[in-house]
Structures are given as structure tokens and as C-alpha cells.
mmCIF file with all atom_site columns, C-alpha atoms in Angstrom:
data_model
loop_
_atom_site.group_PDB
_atom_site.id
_atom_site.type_symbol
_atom_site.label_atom_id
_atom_site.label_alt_id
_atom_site.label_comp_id
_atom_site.label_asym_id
_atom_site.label_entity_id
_atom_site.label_seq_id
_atom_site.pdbx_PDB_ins_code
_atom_site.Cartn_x
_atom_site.Cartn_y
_atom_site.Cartn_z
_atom_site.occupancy
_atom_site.B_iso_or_equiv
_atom_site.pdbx_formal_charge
_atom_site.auth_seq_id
_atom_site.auth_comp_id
_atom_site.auth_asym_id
_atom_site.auth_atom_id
_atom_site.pdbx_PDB_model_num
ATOM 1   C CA . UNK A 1 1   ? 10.491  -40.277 78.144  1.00 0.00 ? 1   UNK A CA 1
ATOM 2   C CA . UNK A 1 2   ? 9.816   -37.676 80.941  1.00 0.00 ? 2   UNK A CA 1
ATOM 3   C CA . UNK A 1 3   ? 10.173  -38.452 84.813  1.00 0.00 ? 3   UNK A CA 1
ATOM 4   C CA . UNK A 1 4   ? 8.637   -36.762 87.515  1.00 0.00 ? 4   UNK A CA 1
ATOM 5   C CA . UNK A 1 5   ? 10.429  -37.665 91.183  1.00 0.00 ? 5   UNK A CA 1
ATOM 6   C CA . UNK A 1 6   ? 7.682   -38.099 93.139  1.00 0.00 ? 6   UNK A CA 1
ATOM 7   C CA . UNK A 1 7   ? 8.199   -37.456 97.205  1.00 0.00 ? 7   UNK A CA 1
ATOM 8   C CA . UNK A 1 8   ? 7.005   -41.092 98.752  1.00 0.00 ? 8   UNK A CA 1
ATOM 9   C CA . UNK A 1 9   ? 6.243   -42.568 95.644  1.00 0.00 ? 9   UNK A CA 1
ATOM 10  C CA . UNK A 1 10  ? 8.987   -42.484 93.497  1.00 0.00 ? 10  UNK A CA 1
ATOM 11  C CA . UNK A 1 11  ? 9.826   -42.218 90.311  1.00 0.00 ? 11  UNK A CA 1
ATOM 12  C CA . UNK A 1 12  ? 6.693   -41.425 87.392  1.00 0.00 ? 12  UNK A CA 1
ATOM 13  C CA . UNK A 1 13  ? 7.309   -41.795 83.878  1.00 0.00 ? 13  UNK A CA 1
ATOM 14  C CA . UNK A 1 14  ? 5.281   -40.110 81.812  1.00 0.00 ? 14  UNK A CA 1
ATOM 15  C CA . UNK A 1 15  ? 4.755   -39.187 77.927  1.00 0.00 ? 15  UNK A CA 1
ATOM 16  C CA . UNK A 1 16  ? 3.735   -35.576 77.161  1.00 0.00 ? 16  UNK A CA 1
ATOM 17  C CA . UNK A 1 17  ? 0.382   -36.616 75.587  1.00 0.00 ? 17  UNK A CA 1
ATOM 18  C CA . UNK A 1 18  ? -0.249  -37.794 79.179  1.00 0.00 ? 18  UNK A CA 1
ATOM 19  C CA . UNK A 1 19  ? -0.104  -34.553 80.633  1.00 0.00 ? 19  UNK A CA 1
ATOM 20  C CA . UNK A 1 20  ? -3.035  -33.637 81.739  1.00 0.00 ? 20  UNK A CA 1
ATOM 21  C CA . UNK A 1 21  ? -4.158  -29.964 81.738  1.00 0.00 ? 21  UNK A CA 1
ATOM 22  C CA . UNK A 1 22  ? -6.508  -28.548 84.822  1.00 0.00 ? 22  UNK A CA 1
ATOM 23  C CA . UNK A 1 23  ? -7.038  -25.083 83.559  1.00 0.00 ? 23  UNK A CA 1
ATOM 24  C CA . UNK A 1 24  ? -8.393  -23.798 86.712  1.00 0.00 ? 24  UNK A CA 1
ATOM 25  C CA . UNK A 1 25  ? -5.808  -25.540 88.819  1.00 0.00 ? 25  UNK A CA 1
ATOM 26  C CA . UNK A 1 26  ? -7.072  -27.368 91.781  1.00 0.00 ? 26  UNK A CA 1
ATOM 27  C CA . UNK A 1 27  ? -9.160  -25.831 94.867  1.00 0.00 ? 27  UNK A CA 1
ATOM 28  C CA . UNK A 1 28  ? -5.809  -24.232 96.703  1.00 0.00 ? 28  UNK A CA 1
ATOM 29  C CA . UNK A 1 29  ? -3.985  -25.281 94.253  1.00 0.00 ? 29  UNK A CA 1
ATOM 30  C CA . UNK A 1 30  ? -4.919  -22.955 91.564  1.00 0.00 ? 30  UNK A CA 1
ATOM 31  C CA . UNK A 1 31  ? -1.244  -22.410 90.277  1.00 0.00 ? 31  UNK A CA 1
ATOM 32  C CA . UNK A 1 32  ? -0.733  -25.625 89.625  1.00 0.00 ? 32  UNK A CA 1
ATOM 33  C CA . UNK A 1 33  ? -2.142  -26.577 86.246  1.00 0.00 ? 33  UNK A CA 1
ATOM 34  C CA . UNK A 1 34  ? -0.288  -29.764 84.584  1.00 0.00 ? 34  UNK A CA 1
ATOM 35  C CA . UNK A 1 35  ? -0.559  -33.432 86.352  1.00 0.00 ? 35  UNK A CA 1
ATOM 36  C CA . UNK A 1 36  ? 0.214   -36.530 85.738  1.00 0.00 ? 36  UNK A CA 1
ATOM 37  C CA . UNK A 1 37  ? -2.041  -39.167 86.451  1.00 0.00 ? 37  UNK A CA 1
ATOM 38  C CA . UNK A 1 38  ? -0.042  -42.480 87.793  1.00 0.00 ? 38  UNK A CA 1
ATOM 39  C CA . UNK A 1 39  ? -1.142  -46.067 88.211  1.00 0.00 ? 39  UNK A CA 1
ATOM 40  C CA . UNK A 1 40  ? 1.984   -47.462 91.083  1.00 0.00 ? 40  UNK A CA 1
ATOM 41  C CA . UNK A 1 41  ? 1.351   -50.957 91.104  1.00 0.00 ? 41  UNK A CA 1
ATOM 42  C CA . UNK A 1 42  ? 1.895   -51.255 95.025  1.00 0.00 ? 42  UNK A CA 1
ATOM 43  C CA . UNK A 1 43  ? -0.662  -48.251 95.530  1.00 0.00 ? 43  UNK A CA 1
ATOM 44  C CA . UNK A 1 44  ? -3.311  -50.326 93.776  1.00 0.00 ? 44  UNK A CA 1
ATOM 45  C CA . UNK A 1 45  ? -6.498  -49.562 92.983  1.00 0.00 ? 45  UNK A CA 1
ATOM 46  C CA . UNK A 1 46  ? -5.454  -45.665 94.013  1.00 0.00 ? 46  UNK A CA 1
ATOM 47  C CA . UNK A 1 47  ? -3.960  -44.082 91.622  1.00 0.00 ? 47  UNK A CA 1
ATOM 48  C CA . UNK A 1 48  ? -1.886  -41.070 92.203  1.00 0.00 ? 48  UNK A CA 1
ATOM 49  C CA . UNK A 1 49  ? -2.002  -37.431 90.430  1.00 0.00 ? 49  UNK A CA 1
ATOM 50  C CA . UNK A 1 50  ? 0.885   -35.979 90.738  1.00 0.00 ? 50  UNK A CA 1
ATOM 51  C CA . UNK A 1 51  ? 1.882   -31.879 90.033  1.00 0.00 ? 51  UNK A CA 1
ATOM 52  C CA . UNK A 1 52  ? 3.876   -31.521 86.806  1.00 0.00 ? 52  UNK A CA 1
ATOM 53  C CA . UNK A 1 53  ? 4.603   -27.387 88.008  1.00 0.00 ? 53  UNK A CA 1
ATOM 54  C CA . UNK A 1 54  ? 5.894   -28.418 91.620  1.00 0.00 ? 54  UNK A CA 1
ATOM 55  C CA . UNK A 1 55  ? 6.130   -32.582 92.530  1.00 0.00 ? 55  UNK A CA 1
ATOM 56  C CA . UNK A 1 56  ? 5.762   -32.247 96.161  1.00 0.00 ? 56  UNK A CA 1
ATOM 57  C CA . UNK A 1 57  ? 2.683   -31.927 95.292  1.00 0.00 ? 57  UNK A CA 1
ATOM 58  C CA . UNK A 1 58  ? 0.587   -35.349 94.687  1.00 0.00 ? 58  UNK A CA 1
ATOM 59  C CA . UNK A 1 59  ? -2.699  -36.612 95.647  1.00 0.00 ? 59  UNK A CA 1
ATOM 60  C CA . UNK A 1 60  ? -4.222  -40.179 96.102  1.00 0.00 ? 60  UNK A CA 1
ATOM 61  C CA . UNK A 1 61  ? -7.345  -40.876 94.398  1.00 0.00 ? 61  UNK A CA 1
ATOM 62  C CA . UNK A 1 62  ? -9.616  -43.709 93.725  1.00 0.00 ? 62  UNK A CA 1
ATOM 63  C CA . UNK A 1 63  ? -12.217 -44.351 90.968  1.00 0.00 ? 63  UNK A CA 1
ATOM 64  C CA . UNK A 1 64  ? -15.147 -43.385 92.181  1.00 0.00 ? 64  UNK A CA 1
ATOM 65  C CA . UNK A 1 65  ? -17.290 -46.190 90.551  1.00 0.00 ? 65  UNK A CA 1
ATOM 66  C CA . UNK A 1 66  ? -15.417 -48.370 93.062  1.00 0.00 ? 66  UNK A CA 1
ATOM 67  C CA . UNK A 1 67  ? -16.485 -46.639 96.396  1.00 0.00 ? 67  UNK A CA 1
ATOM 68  C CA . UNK A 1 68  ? -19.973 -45.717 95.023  1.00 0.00 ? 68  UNK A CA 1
ATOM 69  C CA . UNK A 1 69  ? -21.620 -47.089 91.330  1.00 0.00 ? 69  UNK A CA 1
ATOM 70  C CA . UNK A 1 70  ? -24.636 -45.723 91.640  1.00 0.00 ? 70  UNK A CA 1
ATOM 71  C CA . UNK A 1 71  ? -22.655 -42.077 91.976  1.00 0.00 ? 71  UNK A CA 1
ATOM 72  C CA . UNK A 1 72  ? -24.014 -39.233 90.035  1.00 0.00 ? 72  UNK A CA 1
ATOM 73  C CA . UNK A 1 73  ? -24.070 -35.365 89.801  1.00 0.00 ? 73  UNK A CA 1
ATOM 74  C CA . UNK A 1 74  ? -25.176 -32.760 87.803  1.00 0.00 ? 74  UNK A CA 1
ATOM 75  C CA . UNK A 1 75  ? -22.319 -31.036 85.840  1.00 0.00 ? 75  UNK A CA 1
ATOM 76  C CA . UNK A 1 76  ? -23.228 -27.087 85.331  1.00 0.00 ? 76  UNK A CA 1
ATOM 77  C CA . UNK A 1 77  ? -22.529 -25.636 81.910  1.00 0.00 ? 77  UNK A CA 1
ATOM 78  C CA . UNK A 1 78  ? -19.830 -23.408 83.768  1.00 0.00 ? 78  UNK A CA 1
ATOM 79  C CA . UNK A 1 79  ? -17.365 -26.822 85.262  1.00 0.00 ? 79  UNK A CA 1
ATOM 80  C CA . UNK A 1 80  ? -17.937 -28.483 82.010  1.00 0.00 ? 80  UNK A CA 1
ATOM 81  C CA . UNK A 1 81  ? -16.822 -25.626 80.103  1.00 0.00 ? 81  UNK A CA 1
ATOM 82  C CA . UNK A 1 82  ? -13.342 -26.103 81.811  1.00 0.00 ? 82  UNK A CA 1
ATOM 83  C CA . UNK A 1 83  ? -13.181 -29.284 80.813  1.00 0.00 ? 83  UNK A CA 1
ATOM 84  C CA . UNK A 1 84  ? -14.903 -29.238 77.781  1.00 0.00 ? 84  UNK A CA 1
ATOM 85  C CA . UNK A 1 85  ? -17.853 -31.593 78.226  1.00 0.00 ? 85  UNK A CA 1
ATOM 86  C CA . UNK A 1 86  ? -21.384 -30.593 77.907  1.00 0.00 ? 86  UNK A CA 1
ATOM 87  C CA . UNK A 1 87  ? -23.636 -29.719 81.215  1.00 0.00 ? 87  UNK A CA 1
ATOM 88  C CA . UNK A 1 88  ? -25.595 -32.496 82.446  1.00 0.00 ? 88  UNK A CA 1
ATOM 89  C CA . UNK A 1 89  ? -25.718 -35.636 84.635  1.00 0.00 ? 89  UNK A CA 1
ATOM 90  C CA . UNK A 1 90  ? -22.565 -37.555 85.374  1.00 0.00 ? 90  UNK A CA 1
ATOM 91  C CA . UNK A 1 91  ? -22.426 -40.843 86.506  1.00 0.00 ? 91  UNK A CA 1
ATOM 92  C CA . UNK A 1 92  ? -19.823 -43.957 87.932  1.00 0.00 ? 92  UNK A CA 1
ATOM 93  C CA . UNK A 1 93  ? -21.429 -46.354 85.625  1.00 0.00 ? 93  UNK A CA 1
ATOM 94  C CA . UNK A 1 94  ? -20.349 -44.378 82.736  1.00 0.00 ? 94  UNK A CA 1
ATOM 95  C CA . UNK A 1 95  ? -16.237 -44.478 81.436  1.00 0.00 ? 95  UNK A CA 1
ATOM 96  C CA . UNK A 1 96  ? -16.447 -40.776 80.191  1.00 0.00 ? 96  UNK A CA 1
ATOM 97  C CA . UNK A 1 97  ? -15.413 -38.510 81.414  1.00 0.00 ? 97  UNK A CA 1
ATOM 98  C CA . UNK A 1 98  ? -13.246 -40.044 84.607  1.00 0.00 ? 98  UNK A CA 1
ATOM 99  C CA . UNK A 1 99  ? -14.595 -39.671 88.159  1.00 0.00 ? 99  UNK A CA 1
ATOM 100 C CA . UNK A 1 100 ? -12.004 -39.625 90.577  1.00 0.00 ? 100 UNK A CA 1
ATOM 101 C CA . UNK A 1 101 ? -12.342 -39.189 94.659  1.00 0.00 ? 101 UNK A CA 1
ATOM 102 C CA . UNK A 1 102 ? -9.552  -37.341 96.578  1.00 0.00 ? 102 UNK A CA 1
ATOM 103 C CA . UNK A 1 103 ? -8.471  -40.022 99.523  1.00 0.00 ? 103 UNK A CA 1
ATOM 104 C CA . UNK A 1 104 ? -7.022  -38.347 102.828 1.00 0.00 ? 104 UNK A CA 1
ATOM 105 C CA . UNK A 1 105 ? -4.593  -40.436 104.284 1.00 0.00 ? 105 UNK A CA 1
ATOM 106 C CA . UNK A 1 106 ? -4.668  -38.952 108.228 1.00 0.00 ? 106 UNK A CA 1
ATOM 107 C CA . UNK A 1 107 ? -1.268  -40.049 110.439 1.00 0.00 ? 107 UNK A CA 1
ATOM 108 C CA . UNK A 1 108 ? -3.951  -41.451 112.778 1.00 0.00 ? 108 UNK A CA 1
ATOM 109 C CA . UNK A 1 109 ? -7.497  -42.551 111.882 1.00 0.00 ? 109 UNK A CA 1
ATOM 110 C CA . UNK A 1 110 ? -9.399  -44.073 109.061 1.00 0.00 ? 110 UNK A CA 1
ATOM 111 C CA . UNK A 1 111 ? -8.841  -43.156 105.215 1.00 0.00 ? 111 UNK A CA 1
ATOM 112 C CA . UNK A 1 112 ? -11.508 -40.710 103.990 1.00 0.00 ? 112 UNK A CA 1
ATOM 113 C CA . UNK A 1 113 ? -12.409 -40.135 100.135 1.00 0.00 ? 113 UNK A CA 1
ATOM 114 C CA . UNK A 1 114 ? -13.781 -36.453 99.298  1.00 0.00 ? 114 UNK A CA 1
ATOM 115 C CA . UNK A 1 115 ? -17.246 -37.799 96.992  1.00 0.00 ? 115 UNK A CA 1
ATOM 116 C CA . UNK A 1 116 ? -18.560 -33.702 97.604  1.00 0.00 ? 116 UNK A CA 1
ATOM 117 C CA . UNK A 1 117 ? -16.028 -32.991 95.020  1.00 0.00 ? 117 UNK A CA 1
ATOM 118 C CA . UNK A 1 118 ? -14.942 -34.842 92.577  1.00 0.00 ? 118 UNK A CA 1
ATOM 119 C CA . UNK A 1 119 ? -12.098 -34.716 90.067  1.00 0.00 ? 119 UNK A CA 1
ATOM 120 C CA . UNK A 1 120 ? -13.457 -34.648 86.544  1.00 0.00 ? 120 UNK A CA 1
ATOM 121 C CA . UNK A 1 121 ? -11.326 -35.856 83.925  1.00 0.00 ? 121 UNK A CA 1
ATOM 122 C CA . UNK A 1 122 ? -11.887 -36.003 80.256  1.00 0.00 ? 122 UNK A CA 1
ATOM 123 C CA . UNK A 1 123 ? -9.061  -38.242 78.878  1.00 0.00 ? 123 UNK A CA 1
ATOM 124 C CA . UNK A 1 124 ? -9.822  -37.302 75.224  1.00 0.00 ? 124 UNK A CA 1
ATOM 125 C CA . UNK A 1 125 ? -9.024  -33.500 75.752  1.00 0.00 ? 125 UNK A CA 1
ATOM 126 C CA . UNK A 1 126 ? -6.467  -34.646 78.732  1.00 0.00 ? 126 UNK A CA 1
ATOM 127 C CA . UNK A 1 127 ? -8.309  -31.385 80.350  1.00 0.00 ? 127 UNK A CA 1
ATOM 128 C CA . UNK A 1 128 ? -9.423  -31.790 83.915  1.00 0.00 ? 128 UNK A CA 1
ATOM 129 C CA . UNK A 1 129 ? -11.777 -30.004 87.028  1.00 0.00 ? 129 UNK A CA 1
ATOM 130 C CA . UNK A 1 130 ? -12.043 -30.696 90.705  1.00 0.00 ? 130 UNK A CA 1
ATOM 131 C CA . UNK A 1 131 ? -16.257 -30.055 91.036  1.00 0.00 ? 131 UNK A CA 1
ATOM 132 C CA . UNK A 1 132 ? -17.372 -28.647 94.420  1.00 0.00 ? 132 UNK A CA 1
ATOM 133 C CA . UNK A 1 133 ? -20.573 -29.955 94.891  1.00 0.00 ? 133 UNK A CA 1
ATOM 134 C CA . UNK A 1 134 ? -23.029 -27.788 96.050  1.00 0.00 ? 134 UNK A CA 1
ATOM 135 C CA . UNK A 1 135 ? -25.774 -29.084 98.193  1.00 0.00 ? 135 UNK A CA 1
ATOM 136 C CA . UNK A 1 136 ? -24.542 -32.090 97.734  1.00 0.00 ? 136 UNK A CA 1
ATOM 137 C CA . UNK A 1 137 ? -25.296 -35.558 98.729  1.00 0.00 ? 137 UNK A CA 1
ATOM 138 C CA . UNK A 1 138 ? -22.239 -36.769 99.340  1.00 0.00 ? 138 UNK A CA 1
ATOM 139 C CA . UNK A 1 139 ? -19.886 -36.197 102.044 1.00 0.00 ? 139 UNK A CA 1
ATOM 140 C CA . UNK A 1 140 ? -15.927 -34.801 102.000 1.00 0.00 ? 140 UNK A CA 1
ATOM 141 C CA . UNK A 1 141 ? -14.900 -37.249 104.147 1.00 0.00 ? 141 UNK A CA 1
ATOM 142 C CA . UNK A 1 142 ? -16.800 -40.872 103.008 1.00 0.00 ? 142 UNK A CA 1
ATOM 143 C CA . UNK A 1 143 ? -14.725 -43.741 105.333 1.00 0.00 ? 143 UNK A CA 1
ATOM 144 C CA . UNK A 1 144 ? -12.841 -45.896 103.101 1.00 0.00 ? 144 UNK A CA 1
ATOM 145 C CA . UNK A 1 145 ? -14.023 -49.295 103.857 1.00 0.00 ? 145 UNK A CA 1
ATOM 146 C CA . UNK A 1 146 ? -11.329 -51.957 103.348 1.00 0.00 ? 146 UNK A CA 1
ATOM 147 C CA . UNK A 1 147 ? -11.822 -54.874 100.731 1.00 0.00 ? 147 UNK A CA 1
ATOM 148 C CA . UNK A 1 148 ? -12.082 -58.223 101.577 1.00 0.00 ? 148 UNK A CA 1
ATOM 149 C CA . UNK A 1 149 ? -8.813  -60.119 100.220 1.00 0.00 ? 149 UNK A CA 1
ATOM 150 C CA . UNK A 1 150 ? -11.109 -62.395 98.692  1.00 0.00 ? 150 UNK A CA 1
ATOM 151 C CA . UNK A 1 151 ? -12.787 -59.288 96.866  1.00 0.00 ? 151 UNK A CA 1
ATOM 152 C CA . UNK A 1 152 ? -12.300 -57.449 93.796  1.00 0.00 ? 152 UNK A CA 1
ATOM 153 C CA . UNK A 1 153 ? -11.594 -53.980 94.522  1.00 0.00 ? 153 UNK A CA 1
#
């Protein structure tokens, strides 16, 4: 089985049919096309999706059906085609495709979760698209609020 040394999280294993492939690469990170996508127990409920082509690279995301249920956005038939889902609404409430929220982790200050543009993943095709929301809603930079201990997050 594959490992990926991840800086500050350690190590991932991995299968290849994990792999998932972002054909586009991510926005400023459009070189980097393969990712794993890592549940670390002591990260939990953020998961972490980490770059296959250079692993410095890693980013902390969070279902967005926890932050927001009652998310949705419309897909256009252009992002869909990179990840090979049909154009239409998406929603939280649904399991298909995978809605993930980039978190931003600042030295000083409060967590923030990008909602303006979220990572679509299709884990059938293992193919993936960050979605810049135009007009949009939602804001880059939604404050985390913590859960209760008491809470299921």
C-alpha cells in the first residue's frame, strides 16, 4: 500500500483506486492534479486532502452538510463536465457527489471555511473540481463555530 508523508499530519496510506483525479487542478494550484482524500482520526470531522504531485501541499476541509444542510448551488454544464456530473442543482442533503469546504486555519484568529467555493467530488469517477461561485450567496470566509462537546458534529 502507498504512503504519502504528510508535513503536520503524518503519515497517509492510501490505495491507488483512492486517488482522486482533479483534472483542472485546484484554483493556484492548477499543476497539481492527484489527491488523496484522508480521514486522521485526531483531525476529526475535517478531513484532509492532501497533493499526491507535491505533499507539502494539503488542505483541511469539512463536509459541508455539517456547517450548512440546507447548502445548495447550481452546477454549470462547464464544472460538471470536469467532473463528470450533469449541470444542475447541488445540494448538502444529498451524498452525491461530495461537498467539501476549504477551512483556513489563521496563526491568530478564528477558523474560516470557504462555502463561495466548494470542492466537488464525485467518488464514483474519483474525479474532482473546486467551484468558484459566482454571485454567490455564500461567503469565503464563513466563521467556524465550535461544537458543543455534548453535540454531534
Amino acid at each position: 500500500m502507498p504512503t504519502l508523508e504528510c508535513p503536520s499530519v503524518g503519515r497517509i496510506d492510501y490505495a491507488e483506486r483512492e486517488v482522486l483525479d482533479f483534472p483542472a487542478g485546484l484554483p493556484a494550484f492548477e499543476t497539481l492534479r492527484r489527491f488523496v482524500l484522508a480521514r486522521v482520526e485526531k483531525f476529526s470531522p475535517f478531513l484532509i486532502l492532501a497533493s499526491l504531485d507535491s505533499p507539502g501541499v494539503r488542505f483541511v476541509c469539512v463536509p459541508i452538510g455539517l456547517l450548512d444542510p440546507a447548502y445548495r448551488f447550481e452546477l454549470t454544464p462547464e464544472e460538471s463536465a470536469a467532473v463528470g456530473l450533469p449541470g444542475g442543482e447541488y445540494s448538502a442533503d444529498r451524498p452525491i457527489p461530495l461537498l467539501l469546504a476549504i477551512v483556513t486555519l489563521p496563526g491568530a484568529g478564528a477558523a474560516t471555511a470557504n462555502l463561495a467555493s466548494p470542492v466537488v467530488i464525485d467518488m464514483e469517477s474519483r474525479r474532482g473540481v473546486q467551484v468558484i461561485l459566482s454571485a454567490s450567496r455564500y461567503s469565503h470566509a464563513a466563521a467556524l463555530v465550535p461544537c458543543e462537546r455534548e453535540a454531534t458534529c
